[in-house]
Amino acid sequence: MFTAVKKIQKAEDVDPSEFEETVAQAMFDLENTNDELKSDVKDLFINSATQIDISGGRKAVVIHVPYRLRKAYRKIHVRLVRELEKKFSGKDVILIATRKILRPPKKGSAAKRPRSRTLTSVHEN
């Protein structure tokens, strides 16, 4: 049986924080209880989550998702954010796609680095 741990994928040597496990559990609960989102949330996962303070004494939950899953998250963004804001009452929920910066290829290598994975491109967008 799947658990909330499957909803968060980090580097092998890094353990998720308590707050990240809370967010992963909330997404897992949505998958199991909400019929409207069940099929869409099934294949999605997160990279990390943080809680930050914003103006007016409010708090926001920032959820980092992989860039390759950005389109899938955009399809259900409004419904997912609404349900997560219900679970984290009084907190705003923000989804951010995390891009990976690839190193330049080594000399003599036939592999080319996509322009979208360069340092300049990632920081421009």
Backbone as JSON Lines, residues from 0, in Angstrom:
{"i":0,"aa":"M","n":[0.85,-1.2,0.0],"ca":[0.0,0.0,0.0],"c":[0.88,1.24,0.0]}
{"i":1,"aa":"F","n":[0.47,2.21,-0.76],"ca":[1.22,3.46,-0.83],"c":[1.0,4.28,0.43]}
{"i":2,"aa":"T","n":[1.99,5.08,0.76],"ca":[1.89,5.96,1.91],"c":[2.24,7.37,1.49]}
{"i":3,"aa":"A","n":[2.16,8.28,2.43],"ca":[2.46,9.68,2.15],"c":[3.92,9.89,1.8]}
{"i":4,"aa":"V","n":[4.79,8.97,2.19],"ca":[6.22,9.1,1.88],"c":[6.44,9.07,0.37]}
{"i":5,"aa":"K","n":[5.58,8.41,-0.37],"ca":[5.71,8.34,-1.83],"c":[5.39,9.67,-2.49]}
{"i":6,"aa":"K","n":[4.74,10.58,-1.78],"ca":[4.35,11.87,-2.34],"c":[5.48,12.9,-2.28]}
{"i":7,"aa":"I","n":[6.59,12.56,-1.64],"ca":[7.72,13.48,-1.58],"c":[8.97,12.73,-2.02]}
{"i":8,"aa":"Q","n":[9.68,13.32,-2.98],"ca":[10.9,12.71,-3.48],"c":[12.03,13.7,-3.35]}
{"i":9,"aa":"K","n":[13.01,13.33,-2.55],"ca":[14.18,14.16,-2.31],"c":[15.43,13.36,-2.7]}
{"i":10,"aa":"A","n":[16.58,14.01,-2.61],"ca":[17.83,13.31,-2.87],"c":[17.96,12.15,-1.87]}
{"i":11,"aa":"E","n":[18.72,11.15,-2.25],"ca":[18.78,9.92,-1.44],"c":[19.28,10.14,-0.02]}
{"i":12,"aa":"D","n":[20.22,11.06,0.16],"ca":[20.81,11.23,1.49],"c":[20.1,12.28,2.34]}
{"i":13,"aa":"V","n":[19.0,12.84,1.84],"ca":[18.28,13.9,2.56],"c":[16.94,13.36,3.04]}
{"i":14,"aa":"D","n":[16.67,13.51,4.32],"ca":[15.39,13.1,4.88],"c":[14.41,14.28,4.84]}
{"i":15,"aa":"P","n":[13.14,14.02,4.56],"ca":[12.16,15.12,4.57],"c":[11.94,15.67,5.98]}
{"i":16,"aa":"S","n":[11.68,16.96,6.03],"ca":[11.41,17.59,7.33],"c":[9.99,17.21,7.79]}
{"i":17,"aa":"E","n":[9.7,17.56,9.0],"ca":[8.37,17.25,9.56],"c":[7.28,17.98,8.79]}
{"i":18,"aa":"F","n":[7.54,19.25,8.42],"ca":[6.55,20.01,7.68],"c":[6.33,19.43,6.28]}
{"i":19,"aa":"E","n":[7.41,18.99,5.63],"ca":[7.27,18.38,4.31],"c":[6.46,17.1,4.39]}
{"i":20,"aa":"E","n":[6.64,16.34,5.45],"ca":[5.83,15.14,5.63],"c":[4.36,15.48,5.85]}
{"i":21,"aa":"T","n":[4.1,16.61,6.52],"ca":[2.72,17.06,6.72],"c":[2.05,17.4,5.39]}
{"i":22,"aa":"V","n":[2.79,18.1,4.53],"ca":[2.26,18.46,3.21],"c":[2.04,17.21,2.36]}
{"i":23,"aa":"A","n":[2.99,16.28,2.4],"ca":[2.85,15.03,1.66],"c":[1.64,14.24,2.15]}
{"i":24,"aa":"Q","n":[1.42,14.23,3.46],"ca":[0.27,13.53,4.02],"c":[-1.03,14.19,3.56]}
{"i":25,"aa":"A","n":[-1.04,15.52,3.47],"ca":[-2.24,16.23,3.01],"c":[-2.54,15.88,1.56]}
{"i":26,"aa":"M","n":[-1.51,15.79,0.73],"ca":[-1.73,15.4,-0.68],"c":[-2.19,13.95,-0.77]}
{"i":27,"aa":"F","n":[-1.64,13.09,0.06],"ca":[-2.05,11.69,0.08],"c":[-3.51,11.56,0.5]}
{"i":28,"aa":"D","n":[-3.9,12.34,1.5],"ca":[-5.3,12.33,1.95],"c":[-6.24,12.81,0.86]}
{"i":29,"aa":"L","n":[-5.81,13.84,0.11],"ca":[-6.63,14.33,-1.0],"c":[-6.82,13.24,-2.05]}
{"i":30,"aa":"E","n":[-5.77,12.51,-2.31],"ca":[-5.84,11.43,-3.3],"c":[-6.84,10.36,-2.87]}
{"i":31,"aa":"N","n":[-6.89,10.08,-1.58],"ca":[-7.76,9.0,-1.09],"c":[-9.19,9.44,-0.82]}
{"i":32,"aa":"T","n":[-9.41,10.71,-0.5],"ca":[-10.75,11.13,-0.11],"c":[-11.5,11.92,-1.17]}
{"i":33,"aa":"N","n":[-10.8,12.63,-2.02],"ca":[-11.45,13.51,-2.98],"c":[-11.54,12.8,-4.33]}
{"i":34,"aa":"D","n":[-12.76,12.4,-4.72],"ca":[-12.96,11.69,-5.98],"c":[-12.64,12.57,-7.18]}
{"i":35,"aa":"E","n":[-12.87,13.87,-7.03],"ca":[-12.64,14.82,-8.12],"c":[-11.15,14.91,-8.48]}
{"i":36,"aa":"L","n":[-10.28,14.82,-7.5],"ca":[-8.84,14.97,-7.72],"c":[-8.08,13.64,-7.73]}
{"i":37,"aa":"K","n":[-8.75,12.56,-7.43],"ca":[-8.07,11.28,-7.22],"c":[-7.18,10.87,-8.39]}
{"i":38,"aa":"S","n":[-7.71,10.85,-9.59],"ca":[-6.93,10.38,-10.74],"c":[-5.82,11.36,-11.11]}
{"i":39,"aa":"D","n":[-6.04,12.66,-10.88],"ca":[-5.03,13.65,-11.24],"c":[-3.87,13.68,-10.26]}
{"i":40,"aa":"V","n":[-4.12,13.52,-8.98],"ca":[-3.09,13.64,-7.94],"c":[-2.3,12.34,-7.8]}
{"i":41,"aa":"K","n":[-2.82,11.25,-8.35],"ca":[-2.21,9.94,-8.16],"c":[-0.73,9.9,-8.58]}
{"i":42,"aa":"D","n":[-0.37,10.49,-9.7],"ca":[1.0,10.4,-10.23],"c":[1.87,11.59,-9.85]}
{"i":43,"aa":"L","n":[1.36,12.51,-9.05],"ca":[2.11,13.72,-8.72],"c":[2.85,13.57,-7.39]}
{"i":44,"aa":"F","n":[3.96,14.29,-7.28],"ca":[4.72,14.31,-6.03],"c":[5.38,15.68,-5.89]}
{"i":45,"aa":"I","n":[6.0,15.93,-4.75],"ca":[6.64,17.22,-4.5],"c":[8.12,17.0,-4.21]}
{"i":46,"aa":"N","n":[8.91,18.08,-4.37],"ca":[10.33,18.03,-4.03],"c":[10.57,18.5,-2.61]}
{"i":47,"aa":"S","n":[9.92,19.6,-2.23],"ca":[10.1,20.13,-0.88],"c":[8.94,21.07,-0.57]}
{"i":48,"aa":"A","n":[8.86,21.47,0.68],"ca":[7.83,22.41,1.12],"c":[8.38,23.22,2.28]}
{"i":49,"aa":"T","n":[8.05,24.5,2.29],"ca":[8.47,25.37,3.38],"c":[7.3,26.25,3.79]}
{"i":50,"aa":"Q","n":[7.39,26.77,4.98],"ca":[6.38,27.69,5.49],"c":[7.07,29.02,5.74]}
{"i":51,"aa":"I","n":[6.52,30.09,5.16],"ca":[7.14,31.41,5.32],"c":[6.12,32.4,5.87]}
{"i":52,"aa":"D","n":[6.63,33.45,6.5],"ca":[5.78,34.52,7.01],"c":[5.63,35.57,5.92]}
{"i":53,"aa":"I","n":[4.4,36.06,5.74],"ca":[4.16,37.13,4.79],"c":[3.55,38.31,5.55]}
{"i":54,"aa":"S","n":[3.35,39.4,4.86],"ca":[2.86,40.61,5.53],"c":[1.49,40.38,6.16]}
{"i":55,"aa":"G","n":[1.21,41.17,7.18],"ca":[-0.08,41.06,7.85],"c":[-0.15,39.92,8.85]}
{"i":56,"aa":"G","n":[0.99,39.36,9.22],"ca":[0.99,38.28,10.19],"c":[0.47,36.96,9.65]}
{"i":57,"aa":"R","n":[0.35,36.85,8.34],"ca":[-0.14,35.61,7.72],"c":[1.04,34.7,7.4]}
{"i":58,"aa":"K","n":[0.72,33.47,7.09],"ca":[1.74,32.5,6.71],"c":[1.38,31.92,5.35]}
{"i":59,"aa":"A","n":[2.41,31.5,4.63],"ca":[2.21,30.88,3.32],"c":[2.96,29.56,3.29]}
{"i":60,"aa":"V","n":[2.38,28.6,2.59],"ca":[3.0,27.3,2.37],"c":[3.51,27.3,0.93]}
{"i":61,"aa":"V","n":[4.83,27.18,0.77],"ca":[5.45,27.16,-0.56],"c":[5.83,25.71,-0.86]}
{"i":62,"aa":"I","n":[5.23,25.18,-1.93],"ca":[5.46,23.79,-2.32],"c":[6.25,23.78,-3.61]}
{"i":63,"aa":"H","n":[7.41,23.14,-3.59],"ca":[8.26,23.03,-4.78],"c":[7.95,21.71,-5.47]}
{"i":64,"aa":"V","n":[7.63,21.8,-6.77],"ca":[7.31,20.62,-7.56],"c":[8.32,20.5,-8.69]}
{"i":65,"aa":"P","n":[8.54,19.3,-9.23],"ca":[9.49,19.13,-10.33],"c":[8.99,19.86,-11.59]}
{"i":66,"aa":"Y","n":[9.91,20.41,-12.34],"ca":[9.54,21.16,-13.53],"c":[8.81,20.28,-14.54]}
{"i":67,"aa":"R","n":[9.21,19.03,-14.65],"ca":[8.58,18.16,-15.65],"c":[7.11,17.84,-15.33]}
{"i":68,"aa":"L","n":[6.69,18.05,-14.05],"ca":[5.29,17.82,-13.68],"c":[4.47,19.11,-13.67]}
{"i":69,"aa":"R","n":[5.07,20.19,-14.14],"ca":[4.42,21.51,-14.09],"c":[3.09,21.52,-14.84]}
{"i":70,"aa":"K","n":[3.05,20.92,-16.01],"ca":[1.81,20.92,-16.79],"c":[0.69,20.16,-16.09]}
{"i":71,"aa":"A","n":[1.03,19.05,-15.45],"ca":[0.02,18.28,-14.73],"c":[-0.5,19.06,-13.54]}
{"i":72,"aa":"Y","n":[0.39,19.79,-12.85],"ca":[-0.05,20.61,-11.72],"c":[-0.89,21.79,-12.2]}
{"i":73,"aa":"R","n":[-0.58,22.35,-13.36],"ca":[-1.34,23.49,-13.87],"c":[-2.79,23.1,-14.18]}
{"i":74,"aa":"K","n":[-2.99,21.86,-14.63],"ca":[-4.35,21.4,-14.94],"c":[-5.25,21.42,-13.73]}
{"i":75,"aa":"I","n":[-4.71,21.08,-12.55],"ca":[-5.53,20.97,-11.35],"c":[-5.2,22.03,-10.32]}
{"i":76,"aa":"H","n":[-4.45,23.04,-10.72],"ca":[-3.93,24.05,-9.79],"c":[-5.01,24.67,-8.91]}
{"i":77,"aa":"V","n":[-6.08,25.15,-9.5],"ca":[-7.12,25.87,-8.76],"c":[-7.77,24.95,-7.73]}
{"i":78,"aa":"R","n":[-8.14,23.75,-8.15],"ca":[-8.8,22.82,-7.22],"c":[-7.84,22.34,-6.13]}
{"i":79,"aa":"L","n":[-6.6,22.06,-6.51],"ca":[-5.61,21.57,-5.54],"c":[-5.29,22.62,-4.49]}
{"i":80,"aa":"V","n":[-5.08,23.85,-4.92],"ca":[-4.77,24.93,-3.98],"c":[-5.95,25.17,-3.05]}
{"i":81,"aa":"R","n":[-7.15,25.14,-3.58],"ca":[-8.35,25.34,-2.75],"c":[-8.44,24.27,-1.67]}
{"i":82,"aa":"E","n":[-8.21,23.01,-2.03],"ca":[-8.29,21.92,-1.06],"c":[-7.15,21.99,-0.04]}
{"i":83,"aa":"L","n":[-5.95,22.34,-0.49],"ca":[-4.82,22.44,0.44],"c":[-4.99,23.62,1.39]}
{"i":84,"aa":"E","n":[-5.59,24.71,0.92],"ca":[-5.84,25.85,1.8],"c":[-6.87,25.5,2.87]}
{"i":85,"aa":"K","n":[-7.79,24.6,2.54],"ca":[-8.74,24.12,3.55],"c":[-8.0,23.31,4.62]}
{"i":86,"aa":"K","n":[-7.07,22.45,4.17],"ca":[-6.33,21.62,5.12],"c":[-5.41,22.45,6.0]}
{"i":87,"aa":"F","n":[-4.73,23.45,5.41],"ca":[-3.86,24.35,6.17],"c":[-4.63,25.65,6.38]}
{"i":88,"aa":"S","n":[-5.59,25.64,7.26],"ca":[-6.48,26.77,7.45],"c":[-5.72,28.04,7.8]}
{"i":89,"aa":"G","n":[-6.08,29.13,7.13],"ca":[-5.47,30.42,7.39],"c":[-4.13,30.62,6.72]}
{"i":90,"aa":"K","n":[-3.72,29.7,5.84],"ca":[-2.43,29.82,5.17],"c":[-2.64,29.81,3.66]}
{"i":91,"aa":"D","n":[-1.88,30.64,2.97],"ca":[-1.91,30.65,1.51],"c":[-1.01,29.53,1.0]}
{"i":92,"aa":"V","n":[-1.39,28.92,-0.12],"ca":[-0.6,27.83,-0.71],"c":[-0.09,28.28,-2.07]}
{"i":93,"aa":"I","n":[1.22,28.11,-2.27],"ca":[1.87,28.51,-3.52],"c":[2.63,27.32,-4.07]}
{"i":94,"aa":"L","n":[2.43,27.02,-5.36],"ca":[3.15,25.94,-6.03],"c":[4.22,26.55,-6.93]}
{"i":95,"aa":"I","n":[5.46,26.09,-6.8],"ca":[6.56,26.62,-7.6],"c":[7.27,25.44,-8.27]}
{"i":96,"aa":"A","n":[7.49,25.55,-9.58],"ca":[8.22,24.51,-10.31],"c":[9.72,24.75,-10.15]}
{"i":97,"aa":"T","n":[10.44,23.72,-9.76],"ca":[11.88,23.81,-9.54],"c":[12.61,23.29,-10.77]}
{"i":98,"aa":"R","n":[13.44,24.15,-11.35],"ca":[14.23,23.73,-12.51],"c":[15.6,23.27,-12.05]}
{"i":99,"aa":"K","n":[16.18,22.38,-12.8],"ca":[17.5,21.85,-12.47],"c":[18.53,22.47,-13.41]}
{"i":100,"aa":"I","n":[19.62,22.95,-12.83],"ca":[20.7,23.52,-13.62],"c":[21.7,22.42,-13.92]}
{"i":101,"aa":"L","n":[21.96,22.18,-15.2],"ca":[22.92,21.16,-15.6],"c":[24.28,21.8,-15.87]}
{"i":102,"aa":"R","n":[25.33,21.07,-15.57],"ca":[26.68,21.55,-15.85],"c":[26.92,21.58,-17.35]}
{"i":103,"aa":"P","n":[27.85,22.44,-17.79],"ca":[28.22,22.41,-19.21],"c":[28.81,21.04,-19.56]}
{"i":104,"aa":"P","n":[28.57,20.55,-20.76],"ca":[29.12,19.24,-21.13],"c":[30.65,19.3,-21.2]}
{"i":105,"aa":"K","n":[31.29,18.18,-20.95],"ca":[32.75,18.1,-20.99],"c":[33.24,18.21,-22.43]}
{"i":106,"aa":"K","n":[34.45,18.63,-22.58],"ca":[35.05,18.76,-23.92],"c":[35.06,17.4,-24.61]}
{"i":107,"aa":"G","n":[34.69,17.4,-25.87],"ca":[34.68,16.16,-26.64],"c":[33.41,15.36,-26.49]}
{"i":108,"aa":"S","n":[32.5,15.81,-25.64],"ca":[31.25,15.07,-25.44],"c":[30.26,15.42,-26.55]}
{"i":109,"aa":"A","n":[29.54,14.43,-27.01],"ca":[28.56,14.65,-28.06],"c":[27.24,15.18,-27.51]}
{"i":110,"aa":"A","n":[27.05,15.07,-26.19],"ca":[25.8,15.49,-25.58],"c":[25.74,17.01,-25.5]}
{"i":111,"aa":"K","n":[24.59,17.55,-25.83],"ca":[24.38,18.99,-25.72],"c":[23.44,19.26,-24.56]}
{"i":112,"aa":"R","n":[23.67,20.38,-23.91],"ca":[22.83,20.79,-22.79],"c":[21.69,21.65,-23.34]}
{"i":113,"aa":"P","n":[20.45,21.35,-22.95],"ca":[19.33,22.19,-23.41],"c":[19.47,23.61,-22.88]}
{"i":114,"aa":"R","n":[19.09,24.58,-23.66],"ca":[19.19,25.98,-23.26],"c":[18.38,26.25,-21.99]}
{"i":115,"aa":"S","n":[17.28,25.55,-21.83],"ca":[16.43,25.78,-20.67],"c":[17.06,25.3,-19.36]}
{"i":116,"aa":"R","n":[18.15,24.55,-19.43],"ca":[18.81,24.04,-18.23],"c":[20.11,24.79,-17.89]}
{"i":117,"aa":"T","n":[20.37,25.89,-18.6],"ca":[21.57,26.68,-18.29],"c":[21.32,27.58,-17.09]}
{"i":118,"aa":"L","n":[22.38,27.99,-16.46],"ca":[22.28,28.86,-15.29],"c":[21.56,30.16,-15.63]}
{"i":119,"aa":"T","n":[21.91,30.74,-16.76],"ca":[21.3,32.01,-17.17],"c":[19.81,31.86,-17.4]}
{"i":120,"aa":"S","n":[19.4,30.82,-18.1],"ca":[17.99,30.61,-18.41],"c":[17.17,30.35,-17.16]}
{"i":121,"aa":"V","n":[17.7,29.56,-16.25],"ca":[16.95,29.24,-15.03],"c":[16.73,30.48,-14.19]}
{"i":122,"aa":"H","n":[17.73,31.36,-14.1],"ca":[17.58,32.56,-13.28],"c":[16.8,33.66,-13.97]}
{"i":123,"aa":"E","n":[16.66,33.61,-15.29],"ca":[15.84,34.6,-16.01],"c":[14.37,34.33,-15.79]}
{"i":124,"aa":"N","n":[13.98,33.08,-15.76],"ca":[12.55,32.74,-15.68],"c":[12.08,32.61,-14.29]}
